[in-house]
Every structure is written in structure tokens, then in C-alpha cells.
Amino acid sequence: DQQVKQNSPSLSVQEGRISILNCDYTNSMFDYFLWYKKYPAEGPTFLISISSIKDKNEDGRFTVFLNKSAKHLSLHIVPSQPGDSAVYFCAASGGGGADGLTFGKGTHLIIQP
Amino acid sequence: KAGVTQTPRYLIKTRGQQVTLSCSPISGHRSVSWYQQTPGQGLQFLFEYFSETQRNKGNFPGRFSGRQFSNSRSEMNVSTLELGDSALYLCASSIQTSSYEQYFGPGTRLTVT
């Protein structure tokens, strides 16, 4: 049973526009959420995180929104740049740190020039 | 600071053999987690070591084991290799437990023939 779901395997966005990546989770024990970015042949790179006590966290061009009632989070990238083309993973943690991070299967973001 | 390093980067083994992978965390990081990434299952948590003790374990068979040394370096061992063990094995380190931001190494690509 997938506890963290990224339903869009890929997303294509024009350079300069907003990219919105979505993630849903089922485990109500999750209380900390993270986004990672991965280029081919490299390990995932931490991007941004949010605690369940917040509904928004911003860092430069990246903003993560959390809707606890809907068990949904999203990552907004504004404006999108060619270097943003990568696979983005949503991850969640909770239950006192048990079971490490639970990852979604990723969304491949392609920024079109 | 130097990032997380993993050796070797690529490995080819035969079914039934065993393999040991190595990970050196970022200096000062005491938590090391291991993940398996496959196209079908995505990133799955294997286990976490903190101060030389296994703190958490994912849902993997006992053939997968690990250890951590006093300098926080960690090794992962897989015995009696199966074809399905072919994957990218990622190591991640963090200052605290695996609940918080983790910094990943480039991974070891294991191919079992």
C-alpha cells in the first residue's frame, strides 16, 4: 500500500511559467514533509520541507503548501528554469521517526524553452 | 564540507554471492540511512543507524544487513544475492534521526546477473 503518492509521472512546463507538483499521503501519523530533486546518476538533493504545524513554507523560487485535511501537499516553482528539469520526490516522516522517510515514486519535470 | 560518499559506484555480482557497500556521511552527521531505488518500487527505506545502533528497519528480508562504525561510516551487506536485488542503493546522512533533512550520496548501482 503506497502511503505517499505522486500521481503524475511526468509534467511539462514552459520556461518562466509556474510548475506545480502534487503529492498525496494516506498516513495521518506523518508530521513532516520534504521535497527532493534528483538528476540522473546523482543522489536526491534536499529542496524544501514543511512541518505539519504550518501550511506554507517558502524558499526563494520554491514554495511548499500543506493541506492537512485533504492530506495533500504541493510544490510550486516560480519562475521555472531549464535547470529545474529533474525528477522530484515527495517524502514524509512521522510516528516518532519510525520507518525513516517514505517516498513517492517521483514526478519527472521537464522545462520547455 | 564534503558530501556523502559511497563506494563502489558500480558493481556487478552473480546470483548467490554477497556484497558489501560502503558509505561515508557528511562530517558531524551521526545518522546514516540506506535506501533501495528500483523503477517499479521507487525509493524504499532499508534501515537507519545512529551512534552505531540500528534505530529503524524497513520491510526487507534478513539478507539485508548493515552496521555503523564509531566514525559514523556505515556498511550495508546483502547476502545470497537475487536478481531482484539489482537496484540503486542510496545512503543518506543527517545530523539527527532520519525524520529530518537527509543528504544523499550518489548511490551504488548494483547489477545481479
Tab-separated table of C-alpha atoms in Angstrom:
chain	number	residue	atom	x	y	z
A	1	ASP	CA	0.000	0.000	0.000
A	2	GLN	CA	1.532	3.271	-1.144
A	3	GLN	CA	1.379	5.793	1.672
A	4	VAL	CA	2.811	8.653	-0.395
A	5	LYS	CA	1.516	9.073	-3.919
A	6	GLN	CA	2.643	11.259	-6.765
A	7	ASN	CA	0.034	10.631	-9.393
A	8	SER	CA	1.730	12.456	-12.262
A	9	PRO	CA	4.748	10.517	-13.535
A	10	SER	CA	5.717	13.491	-15.694
A	11	LEU	CA	4.938	17.173	-16.143
A	12	SER	CA	5.951	19.531	-18.919
A	13	VAL	CA	6.053	23.297	-18.237
A	14	GLN	CA	7.233	26.239	-20.291
A	15	GLU	CA	10.262	28.168	-19.070
A	16	GLY	CA	9.227	31.159	-16.965
A	17	ARG	CA	5.854	29.719	-16.017
A	18	ILE	CA	4.819	28.142	-12.724
A	19	SER	CA	5.441	24.434	-12.102
A	20	ILE	CA	3.094	22.742	-9.639
A	21	LEU	CA	3.961	19.270	-8.408
A	22	ASN	CA	1.433	17.392	-6.312
A	23	CYS	CA	1.641	14.744	-3.633
A	24	ASP	CA	-0.997	12.903	-1.596
A	25	TYR	CA	-0.496	10.853	1.537
A	26	THR	CA	-2.659	8.436	3.482
A	27	ASN	CA	-0.892	8.055	6.835
A	28	SER	CA	-2.256	10.580	9.322
A	29	MET	CA	0.813	9.974	11.533
A	30	PHE	CA	3.054	11.808	9.077
A	31	ASP	CA	4.057	15.142	10.550
A	32	TYR	CA	6.991	16.270	8.441
A	33	PHE	CA	7.162	16.510	4.684
A	34	LEU	CA	10.059	17.057	2.319
A	35	TRP	CA	10.727	17.543	-1.373
A	36	TYR	CA	13.808	16.207	-3.064
A	37	LYS	CA	15.128	16.777	-6.568
A	38	LYS	CA	17.104	14.162	-8.457
A	39	TYR	CA	19.243	14.428	-11.575
A	40	PRO	CA	20.294	11.274	-13.451
A	41	ALA	CA	23.305	9.485	-11.946
A	42	GLU	CA	23.123	11.592	-8.763
A	43	GLY	CA	21.520	11.076	-5.384
A	44	PRO	CA	18.416	13.071	-4.425
A	45	THR	CA	19.065	16.629	-3.243
A	46	PHE	CA	17.019	18.135	-0.433
A	47	LEU	CA	14.936	21.101	-1.620
A	48	ILE	CA	12.456	22.222	0.976
A	49	SER	CA	10.464	20.860	3.894
A	50	ILE	CA	7.392	21.667	5.945
A	51	SER	CA	6.184	20.671	9.364
A	52	SER	CA	2.551	19.736	9.906
A	53	ILE	CA	2.093	22.752	12.167
A	54	LYS	CA	2.485	25.007	9.130
A	55	ASP	CA	0.545	25.266	5.890
A	56	LYS	CA	3.167	27.043	3.800
A	57	ASN	CA	6.924	27.315	3.588
A	58	GLU	CA	8.866	29.422	1.119
A	59	ASP	CA	12.473	29.360	-0.009
A	60	GLY	CA	13.333	31.531	-2.980
A	61	ARG	CA	11.557	30.237	-6.055
A	62	PHE	CA	10.227	27.197	-4.177
A	63	THR	CA	7.072	27.138	-2.046
A	64	VAL	CA	5.521	24.093	-0.437
A	65	PHE	CA	1.856	24.103	0.586
A	66	LEU	CA	0.334	21.612	3.001
A	67	ASN	CA	-3.380	20.862	3.282
A	68	LYS	CA	-3.674	18.500	6.238
A	69	SER	CA	-7.415	17.957	5.954
A	70	ALA	CA	-7.002	16.797	2.360
A	71	LYS	CA	-3.705	15.027	3.122
A	72	HIS	CA	-2.205	16.850	0.185
A	73	LEU	CA	0.911	18.851	-0.420
A	74	SER	CA	2.219	20.667	-3.427
A	75	LEU	CA	5.486	22.218	-4.563
A	76	HIS	CA	5.349	25.428	-6.579
A	77	ILE	CA	8.353	26.582	-8.589
A	78	VAL	CA	8.165	30.153	-9.873
A	79	PRO	CA	9.529	31.007	-12.351
A	80	SER	CA	10.529	27.650	-13.823
A	81	GLN	CA	14.032	27.476	-15.251
A	82	PRO	CA	15.709	24.909	-17.546
A	83	GLY	CA	17.886	23.689	-14.654
A	84	ASP	CA	14.723	22.676	-12.814
A	85	SER	CA	14.273	19.759	-15.205
A	86	ALA	CA	14.689	16.720	-12.946
A	87	VAL	CA	12.715	14.085	-11.057
A	88	TYR	CA	11.027	15.452	-7.932
A	89	PHE	CA	10.273	13.197	-4.983
A	90	CYS	CA	7.849	13.934	-2.206
A	91	ALA	CA	8.743	12.319	1.152
A	92	ALA	CA	7.067	12.079	4.528
A	93	SER	CA	8.085	11.207	8.039
A	94	GLY	CA	6.243	10.663	11.287
A	95	GLY	CA	5.365	8.358	14.116
A	96	GLY	CA	8.373	9.437	16.156
A	97	GLY	CA	10.862	8.801	13.387
A	98	ALA	CA	9.994	5.189	12.815
A	99	ASP	CA	10.454	3.719	9.331
A	100	GLY	CA	12.647	6.515	8.013
A	101	LEU	CA	11.360	8.608	5.148
A	102	THR	CA	8.539	7.307	2.957
A	103	PHE	CA	8.940	8.462	-0.622
A	104	GLY	CA	6.556	8.869	-3.507
A	105	LYS	CA	7.600	7.418	-6.865
A	106	GLY	CA	8.541	10.790	-8.280
A	107	THR	CA	7.411	13.228	-10.977
A	108	HIS	CA	9.669	13.949	-13.913
A	109	LEU	CA	9.520	17.706	-14.521
A	110	ILE	CA	10.514	18.874	-17.987
A	111	ILE	CA	11.003	22.598	-18.554
A	112	GLN	CA	10.446	23.519	-22.205
A	113	PRO	CA	12.375	26.501	-23.598
B	1	LYS	CA	32.073	20.324	3.733
B	2	ALA	CA	32.476	17.194	1.693
B	3	GLY	CA	29.233	15.464	0.783
B	4	VAL	CA	28.152	11.886	1.352
B	5	THR	CA	30.395	9.447	-0.470
B	6	GLN	CA	29.566	5.912	-1.497
B	7	THR	CA	31.834	3.190	-2.798
B	8	PRO	CA	31.875	1.498	-5.144
B	9	ARG	CA	29.718	3.413	-7.627
B	10	TYR	CA	29.017	0.381	-9.800
B	11	LEU	CA	29.061	-3.311	-9.032
B	12	ILE	CA	28.194	-6.469	-10.940
B	13	LYS	CA	27.626	-9.654	-8.967
B	14	THR	CA	26.280	-13.123	-9.632
B	15	ARG	CA	23.214	-14.679	-8.004
B	16	GLY	CA	24.073	-16.311	-4.685
B	17	GLN	CA	27.059	-14.098	-3.977
B	18	GLN	CA	27.197	-11.497	-1.241
B	19	VAL	CA	28.096	-7.822	-1.500
B	20	THR	CA	29.202	-5.042	0.851
B	21	LEU	CA	28.570	-1.384	0.096
B	22	SER	CA	30.211	1.487	1.933
B	23	CYS	CA	29.023	4.964	2.894
B	24	SER	CA	30.862	7.886	4.471
B	25	PRO	CA	28.471	10.524	5.854
B	26	ILE	CA	28.964	14.260	5.994
B	27	SER	CA	31.326	15.191	8.800
B	28	GLY	CA	29.373	15.677	12.031
B	29	HIS	CA	26.366	13.671	10.861
B	30	ARG	CA	25.610	10.751	13.147
B	31	SER	CA	22.616	9.241	11.389
B	32	VAL	CA	23.044	7.116	8.275
B	33	SER	CA	20.106	5.660	6.376
B	34	TRP	CA	20.067	3.281	3.449
B	35	TYR	CA	17.505	3.166	0.650
B	36	GLN	CA	16.903	0.922	-2.333
B	37	GLN	CA	15.678	2.523	-5.549
B	38	THR	CA	14.121	0.430	-8.305
B	39	PRO	CA	11.985	1.536	-11.261
B	40	GLY	CA	8.948	-0.365	-10.003
B	41	GLN	CA	9.056	0.384	-6.279
B	42	GLY	CA	10.731	3.769	-6.166
B	43	LEU	CA	12.815	4.677	-3.118
B	44	GLN	CA	12.341	2.286	-0.225
B	45	PHE	CA	13.799	2.627	3.247
B	46	LEU	CA	16.114	-0.198	4.288
B	47	PHE	CA	17.434	0.815	7.699
B	48	GLU	CA	18.910	3.618	9.755
B	49	TYR	CA	21.933	3.629	12.027
B	50	PHE	CA	22.536	6.206	14.698
B	51	SER	CA	25.547	6.150	17.010
B	52	GLU	CA	26.453	2.619	15.893
B	53	THR	CA	22.977	1.225	16.674
B	54	GLN	CA	20.302	0.213	14.221
B	55	ARG	CA	17.441	2.526	15.024
B	56	ASN	CA	14.872	1.703	12.385
B	57	LYS	CA	14.382	-1.026	9.817
B	58	GLY	CA	12.228	-1.174	6.732
B	59	ASN	CA	10.385	-4.136	5.328
B	60	PHE	CA	13.267	-6.078	3.799
B	61	PRO	CA	14.405	-9.675	4.380
B	62	GLY	CA	17.195	-10.541	6.781
B	63	ARG	CA	19.600	-10.935	3.852
B	64	PHE	CA	19.960	-7.174	4.052
B	65	SER	CA	22.036	-6.031	6.993
B	66	GLY	CA	24.233	-3.157	7.957
B	67	ARG	CA	26.452	-1.682	10.569
B	68	GLN	CA	27.898	1.639	11.603
B	69	PHE	CA	31.345	2.333	12.929
B	70	SER	CA	32.427	4.759	15.629
B	71	ASN	CA	33.384	7.351	12.993
B	72	SER	CA	29.780	7.147	11.633
B	73	ARG	CA	30.843	5.394	8.433
B	74	SER	CA	28.393	2.679	7.504
B	75	GLU	CA	28.372	-0.506	5.514
B	76	MET	CA	25.485	-2.401	4.032
B	77	ASN	CA	25.660	-6.105	3.262
B	78	VAL	CA	23.410	-8.217	1.078
B	79	SER	CA	23.886	-11.959	1.246
B	80	THR	CA	22.689	-14.636	-1.183
B	81	LEU	CA	22.016	-12.119	-3.926
B	82	GLU	CA	18.893	-12.483	-6.059
B	83	LEU	CA	18.179	-10.976	-9.471
B	84	GLY	CA	15.584	-8.711	-7.834
B	85	ASP	CA	18.285	-7.097	-5.716
B	86	SER	CA	19.506	-5.219	-8.790
B	87	ALA	CA	18.938	-1.599	-7.869
B	88	LEU	CA	20.486	1.723	-6.978
B	89	TYR	CA	21.433	1.709	-3.300
B	90	LEU	CA	21.467	5.156	-1.760
B	91	CYS	CA	22.960	6.221	1.507
B	92	ALA	CA	21.819	9.377	3.277
B	93	SER	CA	23.159	11.131	6.338
B	94	SER	CA	21.594	13.592	8.712
B	95	ILE	CA	22.572	15.349	11.909
B	96	GLN	CA	19.674	13.889	13.854
B	97	THR	CA	17.394	10.971	13.164
B	98	SER	CA	16.026	10.011	9.793
B	99	SER	CA	12.980	12.216	10.353
B	100	TYR	CA	14.829	15.346	9.352
B	101	GLU	CA	16.534	16.580	6.206
B	102	GLN	CA	18.771	13.892	4.816
B	103	TYR	CA	21.661	14.391	2.434
B	104	PHE	CA	22.125	11.672	-0.120
B	105	GLY	CA	25.193	10.215	-1.727
B	106	PRO	CA	25.368	9.420	-5.457
B	107	GLY	CA	24.451	5.776	-4.876
B	108	THR	CA	25.899	2.388	-5.778
B	109	ARG	CA	24.419	0.757	-8.866
B	110	LEU	CA	24.270	-2.993	-8.173
B	111	THR	CA	23.563	-5.386	-11.018
B	112	VAL	CA	22.944	-9.054	-10.215
B	113	THR	CA	23.287	-11.493	-13.116
